[in-house]
Amino acid sequence: MVLNYIWIAFFVIAFVVALVRLIFGGDYDVFPALMNSTFDSAKTAFEISIGLTGVLSLWLGIMKIGEKGGFVNAIAKILSPVFVKLFPDIPKGHPVTGSIFMNFAANMLGLDNAATPLGLKAMEQLQELNPKKDTATNPMIMFLVMNTSGLCIIPVSIMTYRSQMGAAQPTDVFIPILLATFIATVCGIIICSLFQKINLFNKTILLTLGGACVVVAAIMWGFSQLSPEMMNKVSTSVATILLMTIITGFLVRGFIKHINCYDAFIEGAKDGFTTAVRIIPYLVAILVGIGVFRASGAMDMVVDGVKWGVGACGFDTQFVDALPTALMKPLSGSGSRGLMVDCMKTFGADSFVGRLSCIFQGSTDTTFYILAVYFGSVNIKYTRHAVAAGLLADLSGSIAAIFIAYLFFS
């Protein structure tokens, strides 16, 4: 229901802003631009869905081998003590726990193409436990909010863009991004737990969060000892090696268990194709709404308003120039990526604005895209507190990004 209101608001606000620009500004190109954005966004949505078909088929095929070989169940049993606290409605040792972990692992390694199909697989398994098939459950919302907070340990793509834009040290945003995305994830868990009345003050959760803090600190320290060139090489190598280890491990486990891996892969791959087709309408809807909102100039008006308000309060307005990246990130990953590159091009890759835009890009994930695709894949209509919790996690990550950027680069 919340997505419905937001979607309608995109179009209404875009229409009003465009009408004002036409009447008072004489901008006769604004309405043609709006219509062009609808066609372009619909085409982009279809191309994304079709592009996902191969990736979905590959990874859901691999996951099917992992399921039949018992690998996913083994992961589920190991993680049960923690997941039973965060996801109390999931039966202990259920296979979905393994799928959720695999999705989180792919996200943390920056493997977006692998993370999406693994996440869709987890949503299908969560839907099997759902007594009301059109309404999001607490585990679904917790899972998606942890996804939208975008915890990424190795932001390879951002460092690559910085290198292409001529940054002296492309990896100088690595630690700030890691801090911001970690804060966003922790805040997302806390916010969701408040909505769902989950008690986080127990030994298992506190030890897990404490251990995560230690691991993050160790990674930050380890990478800070490397040269920029070596950091890029190590991060890319670690991600790809782990990915191939997972694939090979699934196949070896399947062989040991006398599973017909080829037939299992084909079975899972068929599910990948049907899932890719099923999400097309949801993806078209959300991307077209975002497209008209952006094409109308409403996004620019929001940024200008924030800049005026911050300046009127006597605060430094330097961060506002990077704000479009933060505002666009919950709506569109490609849009925010374009704005990040534009910030580095306009202000310089090593400027405060250029660096902050990169931290914004890495601090959270595309909330509305994830909600539309993941909920759409299992035909969820009533999202309950998912949008509010996801956006609050995004806000936490963005605020943290601003403070961290001033701490490191002001």
Short mmCIF file of N, CA, C and O in Angstrom, two decimals, residues 75-163:
data_model
loop_
_atom_site.label_atom_id
_atom_site.label_comp_id
_atom_site.label_asym_id
_atom_site.label_seq_id
_atom_site.Cartn_x
_atom_site.Cartn_y
_atom_site.Cartn_z
N ILE A 75 24.77 -24.81 6.06
CA ILE A 75 24.95 -23.41 6.44
C ILE A 75 23.83 -22.97 7.36
O ILE A 75 24.04 -22.25 8.34
N ALA A 76 22.60 -23.41 7.05
CA ALA A 76 21.44 -23.04 7.87
C ALA A 76 21.61 -23.50 9.31
O ALA A 76 21.28 -22.77 10.25
N LYS A 77 22.12 -24.70 9.51
CA LYS A 77 22.30 -25.22 10.86
C LYS A 77 23.36 -24.43 11.63
O LYS A 77 23.21 -24.17 12.82
N ILE A 78 24.42 -24.04 10.93
CA ILE A 78 25.49 -23.28 11.58
C ILE A 78 24.98 -21.91 12.04
O ILE A 78 25.32 -21.43 13.12
N LEU A 79 24.14 -21.28 11.21
CA LEU A 79 23.68 -19.92 11.49
C LEU A 79 22.42 -19.87 12.34
O LEU A 79 21.99 -18.77 12.73
N SER A 80 21.84 -21.01 12.63
CA SER A 80 20.56 -21.04 13.36
C SER A 80 20.57 -20.26 14.67
O SER A 80 19.61 -19.53 14.97
N PRO A 81 21.61 -20.36 15.51
CA PRO A 81 21.59 -19.64 16.79
C PRO A 81 21.40 -18.13 16.64
O PRO A 81 20.75 -17.50 17.47
N VAL A 82 22.00 -17.55 15.56
CA VAL A 82 21.87 -16.11 15.33
C VAL A 82 20.55 -15.79 14.63
O VAL A 82 19.79 -14.90 15.05
N PHE A 83 20.24 -16.53 13.58
CA PHE A 83 19.07 -16.23 12.77
C PHE A 83 17.77 -16.46 13.52
O PHE A 83 16.76 -15.82 13.23
N VAL A 84 17.78 -17.38 14.47
CA VAL A 84 16.55 -17.64 15.22
C VAL A 84 16.20 -16.43 16.10
O VAL A 84 15.04 -16.25 16.48
N LYS A 85 17.19 -15.59 16.41
CA LYS A 85 16.94 -14.37 17.17
C LYS A 85 16.47 -13.22 16.27
O LYS A 85 15.55 -12.49 16.62
N LEU A 86 17.12 -13.07 15.11
CA LEU A 86 16.74 -12.00 14.19
C LEU A 86 15.49 -12.34 13.39
O LEU A 86 14.72 -11.45 13.00
N PHE A 87 15.30 -13.63 13.12
CA PHE A 87 14.15 -14.09 12.34
C PHE A 87 13.39 -15.15 13.17
O PHE A 87 13.38 -16.33 12.82
N PRO A 88 12.74 -14.74 14.26
CA PRO A 88 12.11 -15.72 15.15
C PRO A 88 10.97 -16.51 14.50
O PRO A 88 10.62 -17.58 15.01
N ASP A 89 10.41 -16.00 13.40
CA ASP A 89 9.29 -16.69 12.75
C ASP A 89 9.76 -17.77 11.77
O ASP A 89 8.92 -18.49 11.21
N ILE A 90 11.06 -17.86 11.53
CA ILE A 90 11.59 -18.90 10.65
C ILE A 90 11.93 -20.13 11.49
O ILE A 90 12.63 -20.02 12.49
N PRO A 91 11.43 -21.31 11.12
CA PRO A 91 11.74 -22.53 11.89
C PRO A 91 13.26 -22.76 11.96
O PRO A 91 13.98 -22.51 11.00
N LYS A 92 13.71 -23.23 13.09
CA LYS A 92 15.14 -23.47 13.29
C LYS A 92 15.68 -24.47 12.28
O LYS A 92 15.11 -25.53 12.08
N GLY A 93 16.78 -24.08 11.61
CA GLY A 93 17.42 -24.97 10.64
C GLY A 93 16.76 -24.99 9.29
O GLY A 93 17.12 -25.81 8.43
N HIS A 94 15.79 -24.11 9.03
CA HIS A 94 15.11 -24.09 7.72
C HIS A 94 16.11 -23.70 6.63
O HIS A 94 16.97 -22.84 6.84
N PRO A 95 15.99 -24.30 5.42
CA PRO A 95 16.94 -24.01 4.33
C PRO A 95 17.02 -22.54 3.93
O PRO A 95 18.05 -22.09 3.40
N VAL A 96 15.96 -21.76 4.18
CA VAL A 96 15.99 -20.35 3.79
C VAL A 96 17.11 -19.60 4.51
O VAL A 96 17.64 -18.61 3.98
N THR A 97 17.51 -20.09 5.68
CA THR A 97 18.61 -19.45 6.40
C THR A 97 19.89 -19.47 5.58
O THR A 97 20.62 -18.48 5.51
N GLY A 98 20.15 -20.61 4.93
CA GLY A 98 21.32 -20.71 4.06
C GLY A 98 21.24 -19.77 2.87
O GLY A 98 22.23 -19.14 2.48
N SER A 99 20.04 -19.66 2.28
CA SER A 99 19.86 -18.77 1.13
C SER A 99 20.07 -17.31 1.52
O SER A 99 20.68 -16.53 0.78
N ILE A 100 19.55 -16.94 2.69
CA ILE A 100 19.73 -15.57 3.18
C ILE A 100 21.21 -15.27 3.38
O ILE A 100 21.72 -14.21 2.99
N PHE A 101 21.92 -16.23 3.98
CA PHE A 101 23.36 -16.03 4.21
C PHE A 101 24.10 -15.88 2.88
O PHE A 101 24.98 -15.01 2.76
N MET A 102 23.78 -16.71 1.90
CA MET A 102 24.46 -16.63 0.61
C MET A 102 24.21 -15.27 -0.05
O MET A 102 25.11 -14.68 -0.66
N ASN A 103 22.99 -14.75 0.09
CA ASN A 103 22.68 -13.43 -0.45
C ASN A 103 23.49 -12.35 0.24
O ASN A 103 24.07 -11.46 -0.41
N PHE A 104 23.56 -12.41 1.57
CA PHE A 104 24.34 -11.41 2.32
C PHE A 104 25.81 -11.48 1.94
O PHE A 104 26.48 -10.45 1.79
N ALA A 105 26.33 -12.70 1.79
CA ALA A 105 27.74 -12.87 1.44
C ALA A 105 28.04 -12.25 0.08
O ALA A 105 29.06 -11.57 -0.09
N ALA A 106 27.15 -12.46 -0.88
CA ALA A 106 27.34 -11.88 -2.22
C ALA A 106 27.29 -10.36 -2.17
O ALA A 106 28.09 -9.68 -2.83
N ASN A 107 26.38 -9.81 -1.38
CA ASN A 107 26.29 -8.36 -1.24
C ASN A 107 27.55 -7.79 -0.61
O ASN A 107 28.08 -6.76 -1.04
N MET A 108 28.04 -8.45 0.44
CA MET A 108 29.22 -7.95 1.14
C MET A 108 30.46 -7.94 0.24
O MET A 108 31.35 -7.11 0.40
N LEU A 109 30.49 -8.86 -0.72
CA LEU A 109 31.62 -8.93 -1.64
C LEU A 109 31.42 -8.06 -2.87
O LEU A 109 32.26 -8.04 -3.78
N GLY A 110 30.31 -7.34 -2.92
CA GLY A 110 30.02 -6.46 -4.05
C GLY A 110 29.63 -7.20 -5.30
O GLY A 110 29.73 -6.67 -6.41
N LEU A 111 29.13 -8.44 -5.16
CA LEU A 111 28.76 -9.28 -6.31
C LEU A 111 27.27 -9.11 -6.60
O LEU A 111 26.46 -10.00 -6.34
N ASP A 112 26.88 -7.95 -7.13
CA ASP A 112 25.47 -7.62 -7.33
C ASP A 112 24.75 -8.66 -8.20
O ASP A 112 23.61 -9.03 -7.93
N ASN A 113 25.41 -9.10 -9.27
CA ASN A 113 24.78 -10.05 -10.19
C ASN A 113 24.47 -11.38 -9.52
O ASN A 113 23.53 -12.07 -9.90
N ALA A 114 25.28 -11.75 -8.53
CA ALA A 114 25.04 -12.99 -7.81
C ALA A 114 24.04 -12.77 -6.67
O ALA A 114 23.26 -13.66 -6.34
N ALA A 115 24.05 -11.59 -6.07
CA ALA A 115 23.21 -11.33 -4.90
C ALA A 115 21.73 -11.34 -5.24
O ALA A 115 20.91 -11.87 -4.47
N THR A 116 21.34 -10.75 -6.36
CA THR A 116 19.92 -10.65 -6.71
C THR A 116 19.24 -12.01 -6.85
O THR A 116 18.21 -12.24 -6.22
N PRO A 117 19.77 -12.92 -7.66
CA PRO A 117 19.08 -14.23 -7.76
C PRO A 117 19.07 -15.00 -6.45
O PRO A 117 18.11 -15.70 -6.14
N LEU A 118 20.13 -14.86 -5.65
CA LEU A 118 20.16 -15.53 -4.35
C LEU A 118 19.10 -14.93 -3.43
O LEU A 118 18.44 -15.65 -2.66
N GLY A 119 18.91 -13.61 -3.51
CA GLY A 119 17.89 -12.96 -2.72
C GLY A 119 16.49 -13.36 -3.15
O GLY A 119 15.60 -13.56 -2.31
N LEU A 120 16.28 -13.48 -4.46
CA LEU A 120 14.97 -13.90 -4.96
C LEU A 120 14.66 -15.34 -4.54
O LEU A 120 13.50 -15.67 -4.24
N LYS A 121 15.68 -16.17 -4.51
CA LYS A 121 15.49 -17.54 -4.03
C LYS A 121 15.07 -17.53 -2.57
O LYS A 121 14.16 -18.28 -2.16
N ALA A 122 15.71 -16.69 -1.76
CA ALA A 122 15.35 -16.59 -0.35
C ALA A 122 13.92 -16.11 -0.19
O ALA A 122 13.18 -16.60 0.68
N MET A 123 13.49 -15.15 -1.03
CA MET A 123 12.12 -14.64 -0.94
C MET A 123 11.11 -15.74 -1.27
O MET A 123 10.04 -15.83 -0.65
N GLU A 124 11.41 -16.56 -2.25
CA GLU A 124 10.51 -17.66 -2.59
C GLU A 124 10.36 -18.63 -1.42
O GLU A 124 9.25 -19.11 -1.12
N GLN A 125 11.47 -18.91 -0.74
CA GLN A 125 11.40 -19.81 0.41
C GLN A 125 10.67 -19.17 1.59
O GLN A 125 9.94 -19.85 2.32
N LEU A 126 10.85 -17.85 1.77
CA LEU A 126 10.12 -17.15 2.82
C LEU A 126 8.62 -17.13 2.52
O LEU A 126 7.80 -17.20 3.43
N GLN A 127 8.29 -17.02 1.23
CA GLN A 127 6.88 -17.01 0.84
C GLN A 127 6.21 -18.35 1.15
O GLN A 127 5.01 -18.39 1.45
N GLU A 128 6.97 -19.43 1.09
CA GLU A 128 6.42 -20.75 1.43
C GLU A 128 5.99 -20.81 2.89
O GLU A 128 5.08 -21.57 3.24
N LEU A 129 6.63 -20.00 3.74
CA LEU A 129 6.29 -19.97 5.17
C LEU A 129 5.23 -18.92 5.49
O LEU A 129 4.82 -18.79 6.64
N ASN A 130 4.80 -18.18 4.48
CA ASN A 130 3.89 -17.05 4.67
C ASN A 130 2.44 -17.50 4.72
O ASN A 130 1.91 -18.02 3.73
N PRO A 131 1.72 -17.28 5.82
CA PRO A 131 0.31 -17.68 5.89
C PRO A 131 -0.61 -16.77 5.08
O PRO A 131 -1.67 -17.19 4.64
N LYS A 132 -0.21 -15.50 4.89
CA LYS A 132 -0.97 -14.55 4.08
C LYS A 132 -0.14 -14.19 2.86
O LYS A 132 0.77 -13.36 2.94
N LYS A 133 -0.44 -14.81 1.73
CA LYS A 133 0.44 -14.75 0.57
C LYS A 133 0.57 -13.36 -0.05
O LYS A 133 1.50 -13.12 -0.82
N ASP A 134 -0.34 -12.44 0.25
CA ASP A 134 -0.25 -11.09 -0.33
C ASP A 134 0.32 -10.06 0.63
O ASP A 134 0.40 -8.88 0.31
N THR A 135 0.74 -10.50 1.82
CA THR A 135 1.23 -9.58 2.86
C THR A 135 2.63 -9.96 3.29
O THR A 135 2.92 -11.14 3.53
N ALA A 136 3.49 -8.97 3.40
CA ALA A 136 4.89 -9.22 3.80
C ALA A 136 4.95 -9.68 5.25
O ALA A 136 4.29 -9.12 6.13
N THR A 137 5.77 -10.69 5.51
CA THR A 137 5.97 -11.18 6.87
C THR A 137 7.13 -10.45 7.53
O THR A 137 7.93 -9.77 6.86
N ASN A 138 7.26 -10.61 8.84
CA ASN A 138 8.38 -9.99 9.56
C ASN A 138 9.74 -10.45 9.03
O ASN A 138 10.63 -9.62 8.84
N PRO A 139 9.96 -11.76 8.80
CA PRO A 139 11.26 -12.18 8.26
C PRO A 139 11.54 -11.58 6.89
O PRO A 139 12.70 -11.23 6.60
N MET A 140 10.52 -11.46 6.03
CA MET A 140 10.72 -10.84 4.72
C MET A 140 11.20 -9.40 4.87
O MET A 140 12.15 -8.96 4.19
N ILE A 141 10.57 -8.66 5.76
CA ILE A 141 10.92 -7.25 5.94
C ILE A 141 12.31 -7.10 6.53
O ILE A 141 13.11 -6.27 6.08
N MET A 142 12.63 -7.90 7.54
CA MET A 142 13.97 -7.85 8.12
C MET A 142 15.02 -8.18 7.06
O MET A 142 16.06 -7.50 6.96
N PHE A 143 14.76 -9.18 6.25
CA PHE A 143 15.67 -9.58 5.19
C PHE A 143 15.89 -8.45 4.18
O PHE A 143 17.03 -8.13 3.81
N LEU A 144 14.80 -7.81 3.76
CA LEU A 144 14.91 -6.75 2.76
C LEU A 144 15.56 -5.49 3.32
O LEU A 144 16.33 -4.82 2.63
N VAL A 145 15.26 -5.16 4.57
CA VAL A 145 15.88 -3.98 5.18
C VAL A 145 17.39 -4.18 5.32
O VAL A 145 18.18 -3.26 5.07
N MET A 146 17.81 -5.39 5.68
CA MET A 146 19.23 -5.68 5.75
C MET A 146 19.86 -5.62 4.36
O MET A 146 21.03 -5.27 4.20
N ASN A 147 19.06 -5.94 3.33
CA ASN A 147 19.53 -5.82 1.95
C ASN A 147 19.66 -4.36 1.54
O ASN A 147 20.66 -3.95 0.93
N THR A 148 18.63 -3.56 1.85
CA THR A 148 18.63 -2.17 1.41
C THR A 148 19.68 -1.34 2.12
O THR A 148 20.09 -0.29 1.63
N SER A 149 20.12 -1.80 3.30
CA SER A 149 21.18 -1.07 4.00
C SER A 149 22.52 -1.24 3.30
O SER A 149 23.46 -0.48 3.53
N GLY A 150 22.60 -2.24 2.41
CA GLY A 150 23.71 -2.34 1.46
C GLY A 150 25.08 -2.63 2.03
O GLY A 150 26.07 -2.08 1.54
N LEU A 151 25.18 -3.47 3.07
CA LEU A 151 26.50 -3.77 3.64
C LEU A 151 27.42 -4.36 2.58
O LEU A 151 27.17 -5.42 2.03
N CYS A 152 28.48 -3.63 2.28
CA CYS A 152 29.45 -4.07 1.25
C CYS A 152 30.85 -3.88 1.79
O CYS A 152 31.26 -2.76 2.10
N ILE A 153 31.58 -4.99 1.91
CA ILE A 153 32.94 -4.93 2.46
C ILE A 153 33.95 -4.51 1.39
O ILE A 153 34.93 -3.85 1.67
N ILE A 154 33.68 -4.88 0.13
CA ILE A 154 34.64 -4.61 -0.95
C ILE A 154 33.93 -3.84 -2.08
O ILE A 154 33.41 -4.44 -3.01
N PRO A 155 33.89 -2.50 -2.03
CA PRO A 155 33.22 -1.69 -3.06
C PRO A 155 34.08 -1.51 -4.31
O PRO A 155 34.55 -0.41 -4.61
N VAL A 156 34.31 -2.60 -5.02
CA VAL A 156 35.24 -2.59 -6.16
C VAL A 156 34.80 -1.59 -7.23
O VAL A 156 35.61 -0.84 -7.78
N SER A 157 33.50 -1.57 -7.56
CA SER A 157 33.03 -0.74 -8.67
C SER A 157 33.26 0.74 -8.39
O SER A 157 33.66 1.50 -9.29
N ILE A 158 33.06 1.18 -7.15
CA ILE A 158 33.25 2.59 -6.82
C ILE A 158 34.72 2.96 -6.94
O ILE A 158 35.07 4.02 -7.49
N MET A 159 35.60 2.10 -6.46
CA MET A 159 37.03 2.38 -6.57
C MET A 159 37.47 2.39 -8.04
O MET A 159 38.34 3.17 -8.43
N THR A 160 36.83 1.56 -8.86
CA THR A 160 37.15 1.55 -10.29
C THR A 160 36.74 2.86 -10.95
O THR A 160 37.50 3.44 -11.74
N TYR A 161 35.54 3.35 -10.62
CA TYR A 161 35.09 4.64 -11.16
C TYR A 161 36.01 5.77 -10.74
O TYR A 161 36.32 6.67 -11.53
N ARG A 162 36.46 5.74 -9.50
CA ARG A 162 37.36 6.79 -9.02
C ARG A 162 38.69 6.75 -9.79
O ARG A 162 39.25 7.80 -10.12
N SER A 163 39.15 5.56 -10.07
CA SER A 163 40.38 5.43 -10.84
C SER A 163 40.20 6.01 -12.25
O SER A 163 41.06 6.73 -12.76
#
